[in-house]
Every structure is written in C-alpha cells, then in structure tokens.
Tab-separated table of C-alpha atoms in Angstrom:
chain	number	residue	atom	x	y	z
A	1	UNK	CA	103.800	25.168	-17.814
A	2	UNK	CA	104.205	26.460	-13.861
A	3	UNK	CA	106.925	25.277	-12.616
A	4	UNK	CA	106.072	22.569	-9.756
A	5	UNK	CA	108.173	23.871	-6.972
A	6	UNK	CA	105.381	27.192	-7.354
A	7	UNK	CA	102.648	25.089	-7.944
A	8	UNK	CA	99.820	26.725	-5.774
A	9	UNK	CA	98.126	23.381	-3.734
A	10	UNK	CA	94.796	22.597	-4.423
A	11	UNK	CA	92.486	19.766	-1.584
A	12	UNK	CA	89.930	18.054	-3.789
A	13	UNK	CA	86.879	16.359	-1.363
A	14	UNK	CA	84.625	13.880	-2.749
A	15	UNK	CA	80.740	13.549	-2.259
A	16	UNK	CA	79.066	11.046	0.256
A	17	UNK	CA	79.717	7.774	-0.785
A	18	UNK	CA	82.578	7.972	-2.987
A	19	UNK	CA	86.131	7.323	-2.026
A	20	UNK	CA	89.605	9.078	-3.638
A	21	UNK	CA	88.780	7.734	-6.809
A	22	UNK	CA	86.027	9.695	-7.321
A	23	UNK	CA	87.861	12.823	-8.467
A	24	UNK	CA	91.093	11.090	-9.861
A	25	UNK	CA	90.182	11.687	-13.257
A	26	UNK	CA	89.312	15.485	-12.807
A	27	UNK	CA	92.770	15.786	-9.992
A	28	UNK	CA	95.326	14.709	-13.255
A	29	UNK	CA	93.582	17.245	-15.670
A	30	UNK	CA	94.175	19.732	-12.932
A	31	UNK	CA	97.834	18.905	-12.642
A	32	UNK	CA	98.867	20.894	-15.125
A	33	UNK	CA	98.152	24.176	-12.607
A	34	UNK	CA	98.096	22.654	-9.148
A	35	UNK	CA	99.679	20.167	-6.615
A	36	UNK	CA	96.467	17.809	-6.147
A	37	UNK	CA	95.515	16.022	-2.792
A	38	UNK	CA	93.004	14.330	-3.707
A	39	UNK	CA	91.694	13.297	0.189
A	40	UNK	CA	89.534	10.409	1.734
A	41	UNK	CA	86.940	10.683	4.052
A	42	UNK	CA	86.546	8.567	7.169
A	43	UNK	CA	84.438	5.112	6.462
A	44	UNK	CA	84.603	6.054	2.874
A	45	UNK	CA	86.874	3.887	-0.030
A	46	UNK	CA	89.272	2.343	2.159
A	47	UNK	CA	89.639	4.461	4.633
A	48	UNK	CA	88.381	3.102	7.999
A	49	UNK	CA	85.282	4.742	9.825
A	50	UNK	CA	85.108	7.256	12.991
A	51	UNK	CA	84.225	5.946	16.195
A	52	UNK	CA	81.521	8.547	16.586
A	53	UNK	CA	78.834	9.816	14.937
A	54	UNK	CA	80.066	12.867	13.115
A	55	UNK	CA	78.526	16.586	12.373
A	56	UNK	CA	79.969	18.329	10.380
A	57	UNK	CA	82.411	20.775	12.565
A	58	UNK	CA	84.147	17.098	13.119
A	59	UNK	CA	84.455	16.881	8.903
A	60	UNK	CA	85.835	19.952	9.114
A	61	UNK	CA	88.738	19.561	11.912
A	62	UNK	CA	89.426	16.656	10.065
A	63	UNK	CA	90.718	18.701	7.391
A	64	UNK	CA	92.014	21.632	8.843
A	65	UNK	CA	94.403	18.466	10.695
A	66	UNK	CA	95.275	17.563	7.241
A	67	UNK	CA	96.459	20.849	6.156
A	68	UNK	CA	98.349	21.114	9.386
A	69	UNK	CA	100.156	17.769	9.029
A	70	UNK	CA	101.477	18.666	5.689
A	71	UNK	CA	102.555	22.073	6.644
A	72	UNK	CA	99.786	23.761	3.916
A	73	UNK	CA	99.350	27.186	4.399
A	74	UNK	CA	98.367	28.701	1.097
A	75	UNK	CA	95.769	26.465	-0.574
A	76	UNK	CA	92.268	26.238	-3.062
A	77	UNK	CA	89.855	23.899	-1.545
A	78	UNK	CA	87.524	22.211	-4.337
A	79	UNK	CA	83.938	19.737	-2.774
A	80	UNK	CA	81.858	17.595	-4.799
A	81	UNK	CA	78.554	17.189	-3.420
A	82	UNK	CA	79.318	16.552	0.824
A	83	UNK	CA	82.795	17.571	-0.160
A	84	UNK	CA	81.724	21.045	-0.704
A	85	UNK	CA	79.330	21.387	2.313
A	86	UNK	CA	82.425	20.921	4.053
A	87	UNK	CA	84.012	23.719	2.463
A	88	UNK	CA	80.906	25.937	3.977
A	89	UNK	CA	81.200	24.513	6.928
A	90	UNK	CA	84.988	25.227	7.654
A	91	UNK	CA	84.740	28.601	5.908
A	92	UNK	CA	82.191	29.845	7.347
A	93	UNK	CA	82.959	28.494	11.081
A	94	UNK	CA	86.133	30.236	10.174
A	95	UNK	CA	88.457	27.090	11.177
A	96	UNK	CA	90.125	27.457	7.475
A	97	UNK	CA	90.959	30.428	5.106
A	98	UNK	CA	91.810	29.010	1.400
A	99	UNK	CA	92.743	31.356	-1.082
A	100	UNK	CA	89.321	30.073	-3.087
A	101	UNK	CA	87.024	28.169	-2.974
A	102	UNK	CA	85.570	25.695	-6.068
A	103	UNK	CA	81.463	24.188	-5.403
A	104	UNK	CA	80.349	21.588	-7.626
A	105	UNK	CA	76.856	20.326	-7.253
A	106	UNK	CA	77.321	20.996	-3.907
A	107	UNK	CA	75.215	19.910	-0.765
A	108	UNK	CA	74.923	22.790	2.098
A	109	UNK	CA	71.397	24.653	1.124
A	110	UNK	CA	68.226	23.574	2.681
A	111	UNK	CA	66.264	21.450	-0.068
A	112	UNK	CA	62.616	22.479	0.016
A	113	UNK	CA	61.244	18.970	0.787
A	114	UNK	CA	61.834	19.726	4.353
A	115	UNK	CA	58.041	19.142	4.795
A	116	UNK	CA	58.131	15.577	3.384
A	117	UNK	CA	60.846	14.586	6.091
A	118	UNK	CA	58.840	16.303	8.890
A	119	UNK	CA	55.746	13.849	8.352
A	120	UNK	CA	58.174	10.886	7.464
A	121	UNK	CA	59.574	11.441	11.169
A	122	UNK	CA	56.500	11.769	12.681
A	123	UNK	CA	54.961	8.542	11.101
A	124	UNK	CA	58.189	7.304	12.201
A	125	UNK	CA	57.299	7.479	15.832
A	126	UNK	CA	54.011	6.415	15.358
A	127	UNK	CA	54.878	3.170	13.502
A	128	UNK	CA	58.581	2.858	14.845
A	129	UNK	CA	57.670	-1.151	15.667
A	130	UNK	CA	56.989	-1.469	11.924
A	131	UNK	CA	60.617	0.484	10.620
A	132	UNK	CA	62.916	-1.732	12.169
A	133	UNK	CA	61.910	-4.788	10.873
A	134	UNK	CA	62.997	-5.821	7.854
A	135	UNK	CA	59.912	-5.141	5.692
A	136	UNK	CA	59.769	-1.725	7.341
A	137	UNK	CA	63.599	-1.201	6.239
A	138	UNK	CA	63.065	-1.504	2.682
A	139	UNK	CA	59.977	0.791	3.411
A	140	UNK	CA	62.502	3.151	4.438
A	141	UNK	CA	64.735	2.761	2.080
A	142	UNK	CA	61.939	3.327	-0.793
A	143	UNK	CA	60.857	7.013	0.835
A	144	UNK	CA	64.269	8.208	1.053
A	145	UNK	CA	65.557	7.223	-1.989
A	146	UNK	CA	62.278	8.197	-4.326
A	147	UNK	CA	59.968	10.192	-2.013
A	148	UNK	CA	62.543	12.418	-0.201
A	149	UNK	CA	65.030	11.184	-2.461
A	150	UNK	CA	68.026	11.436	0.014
A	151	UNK	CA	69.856	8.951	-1.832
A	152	UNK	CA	73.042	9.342	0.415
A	153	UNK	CA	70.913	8.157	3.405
A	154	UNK	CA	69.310	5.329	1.744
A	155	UNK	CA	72.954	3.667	0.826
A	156	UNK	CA	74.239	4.023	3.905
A	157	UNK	CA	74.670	1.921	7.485
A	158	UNK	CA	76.114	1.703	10.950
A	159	UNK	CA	78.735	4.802	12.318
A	160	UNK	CA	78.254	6.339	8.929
A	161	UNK	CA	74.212	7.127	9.096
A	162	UNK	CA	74.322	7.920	12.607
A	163	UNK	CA	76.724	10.719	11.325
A	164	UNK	CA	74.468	11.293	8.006
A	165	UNK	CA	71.152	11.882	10.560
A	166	UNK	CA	72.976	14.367	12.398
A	167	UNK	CA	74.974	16.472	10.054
A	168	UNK	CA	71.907	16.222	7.056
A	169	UNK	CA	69.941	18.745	9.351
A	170	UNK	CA	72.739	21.081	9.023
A	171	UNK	CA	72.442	23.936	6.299
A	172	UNK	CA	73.938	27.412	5.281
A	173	UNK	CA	71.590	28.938	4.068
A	174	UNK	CA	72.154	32.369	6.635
A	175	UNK	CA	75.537	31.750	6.691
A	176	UNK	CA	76.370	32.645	3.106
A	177	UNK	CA	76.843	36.260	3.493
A	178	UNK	CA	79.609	35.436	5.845
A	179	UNK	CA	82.098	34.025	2.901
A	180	UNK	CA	83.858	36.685	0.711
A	181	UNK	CA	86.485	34.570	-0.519
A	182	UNK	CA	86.328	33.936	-4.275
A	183	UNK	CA	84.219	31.012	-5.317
A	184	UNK	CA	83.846	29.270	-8.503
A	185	UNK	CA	80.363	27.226	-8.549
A	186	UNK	CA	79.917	24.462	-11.335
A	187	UNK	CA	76.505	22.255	-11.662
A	188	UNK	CA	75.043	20.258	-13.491
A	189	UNK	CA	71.771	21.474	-14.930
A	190	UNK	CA	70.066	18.472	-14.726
A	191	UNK	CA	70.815	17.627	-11.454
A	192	UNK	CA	67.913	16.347	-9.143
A	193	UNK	CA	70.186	15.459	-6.367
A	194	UNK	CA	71.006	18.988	-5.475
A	195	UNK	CA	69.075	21.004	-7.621
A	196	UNK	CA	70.026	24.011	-10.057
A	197	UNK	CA	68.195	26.364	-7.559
A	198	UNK	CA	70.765	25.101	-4.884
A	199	UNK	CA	73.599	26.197	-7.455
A	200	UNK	CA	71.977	30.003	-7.934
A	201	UNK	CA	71.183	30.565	-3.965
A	202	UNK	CA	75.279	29.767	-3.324
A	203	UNK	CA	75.756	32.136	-6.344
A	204	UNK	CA	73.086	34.751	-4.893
A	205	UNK	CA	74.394	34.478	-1.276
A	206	UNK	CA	78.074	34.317	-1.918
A	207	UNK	CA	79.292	37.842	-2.937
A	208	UNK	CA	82.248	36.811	-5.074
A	209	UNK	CA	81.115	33.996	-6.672
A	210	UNK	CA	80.735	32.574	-10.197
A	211	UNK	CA	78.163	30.215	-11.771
A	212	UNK	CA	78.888	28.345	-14.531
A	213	UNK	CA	76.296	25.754	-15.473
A	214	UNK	CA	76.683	23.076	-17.692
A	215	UNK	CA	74.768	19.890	-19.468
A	216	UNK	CA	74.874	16.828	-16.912
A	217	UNK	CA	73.248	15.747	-13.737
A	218	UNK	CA	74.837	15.150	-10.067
A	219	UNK	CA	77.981	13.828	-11.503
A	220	UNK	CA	79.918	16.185	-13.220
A	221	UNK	CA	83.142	15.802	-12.182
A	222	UNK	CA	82.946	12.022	-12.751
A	223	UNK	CA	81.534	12.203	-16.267
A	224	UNK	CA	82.436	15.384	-17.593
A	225	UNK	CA	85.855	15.850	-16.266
A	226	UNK	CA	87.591	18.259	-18.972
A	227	UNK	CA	84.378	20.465	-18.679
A	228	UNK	CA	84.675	21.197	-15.288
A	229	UNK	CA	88.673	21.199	-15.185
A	230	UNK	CA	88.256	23.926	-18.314
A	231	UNK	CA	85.936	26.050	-16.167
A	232	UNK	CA	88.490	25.499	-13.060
A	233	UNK	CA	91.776	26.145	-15.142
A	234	UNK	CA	90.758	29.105	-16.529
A	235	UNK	CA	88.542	31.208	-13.883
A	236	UNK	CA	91.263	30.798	-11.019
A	237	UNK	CA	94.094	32.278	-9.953
C-alpha cells in the first residue's frame, strides 16, 4: 500500500459528453496508487458552459489553471476520448509537462472520412435554407451520426457545438513526434468511434509509448474498468 502523503497525483478527463461520473468507477480502482481528480469540463455534467466558443488551446489553459490552483506540480494526466486530445494538445503546445501520459480511445488523429465532411459542407452551402429548418436538422443529425458518424456533434447544442465545429478540425497527426514523455495507450478493439488504426498511429508516432488493446468498443473505461485500471496499475511508475 503507498502511503497517501507520497501518493503521486493523477488528473483523469472525460470524453465529450460525459461529466465526472464518467470515470468514477475506473478513479476508485486507481486509488490504491494515486491521488485521483477526477475533473469536469465546462457545459458538461453540472458544470456550467463557457461564454465562448472554445478550441482547444482554451481546454487546455483550463487545465493547466487547475493544476495551478491546487499547487500540482508533479502529476500523470489520463483522457478518455476528448479528454485525451486534450492531453495532445497541452503536451504538445508545451503549456503542461506530466510525468506520463495515459490515452484511452482517444480523439486527436485525423479520421479518414475527411472527404465525406468536405462534400457535407459544401452541400451545406448550397442547401443552407433547407438545414436550418427543422426537417433539415434531423437531416443533419442523421449524416453525422451514421454517415460521418461524429456522434459527439450530433448530441450536442448551443456554446457547446460552436466550440465542437471549431476544435473538431483540429488534429495531431504532425505533432506526435514532438511528445517523448512516456505514454500508456489503451483501446478498445472494437471501437468505431475512434478506430483501432487511431490507437496504432499514437503508438507509431509517439516514441515512448505502449499499446495495449483489449476486447470492447469506445467505452472502455466505463465498462471494463478493472481491465484498463490493471493495464494502468501495473505499466506506470
């Protein structure tokens, strides 16, 4: 048992659309090695929106604010999903320095649909009229969630998409080769969200990384919580 006082800390981030909850059960399993804070995101849970549109430098000041509140120097970050494209984001931007870094199905690499959206946005212009009434919107709705199938887009509204529009176009694909801090990369092999390719590119471009794939889909964490807290517990420091 490590004692708590030496606990090293460890910042947990949920995926778009969840709240704190989302990684509770996977935070107490981790308890046992770290001091959890297990964080919010703004207009997620219960935790109120931002009053702008967000990219995703803005997700990452918001964190590097948290650590600085709470006096955190030495720390693990750990993203589900969004969480962890915030974790490239702030790494590679070099606003934070964690001791290392934990990916789980994580968003950040450019999905290969990128031609789908192009002629989605250009019919978009041309039948603009037709979008934004409420036939259109369930149109829209339809091609993101099973055509594009950006899910996170198609459950979201008001401050929050504006900030999913912007930030979505945002990937790290060339940016990669600038993180050398150890990462441990968990996905689901199932996962159509963010695909296993997605998983092997981090693990490709990431020079001290590990990939450990297991059965599930975009979940993980949530459904397979003593998996993934196995693979954490025992390939960290």
């Amino acid at each position: 048992m490590i004692n708590s006082l030496t606990k090293p800390q460890l910042i947990l981030l949920h995926g778009w659309g969840g709240s704190k909850n989302s990684l509770a059960e996977l935070s107490s399993k981790l308890e046992e090695k770290y001091v959890c804070h297990v964080l919010e995101m703004p207009g997620h849970g219960t935790t109120p929106s931002m009053d702008f549109p967000w990219e995703m430098r803005n997700y990452a000041t918001w964190l590097d604010k948290y650590l600085k509140s709470n006096m955190i120097e030495e720390y693990t970050l750990l993203g589900h999903s969004f969480g962890g494209k915030i974790i490239l984001e702030a790494v590679t931007s070099g606003i934070l320095k964690p001791n290392e870094i934990i990916l789980i199905d994580s968003n950040g690499i450019k999905p290969k649909n990128s031609l789908k959206k192009n002629i989605f946005k250009f019919l978009s212009t041309i039948f603009n009229p037709l979008l934004n009434s409420d036939i259109g919107q369930l149109i829209k709705k339809f091609v993101y969630r099973f055509i594009i199938r950006e899910v996170d887009y198609a459950k979201t509204s008001g401050m929050i998409r504006e900030s999913f529009k912007i930030f979505n176009e945002q990937h790290y694909d060339s940016k990669l080769q600038n993180i050398s801090i150890p990462t441990i990369i968990i996905w689901g092999k199932d996962d159509k969200v963010t695909p296993l390719w997605m998983g092997k590119k981090l693990n490709e471009g990431i020079k001290n990384s590990k990939l450990f794939v297991i059965d599930g889909t975009h979940g993980v964490p949530l459904k397979s919580p003593n998996e993934v807290a196995e693979i954490i517990l025992n390939n960290t420091k």
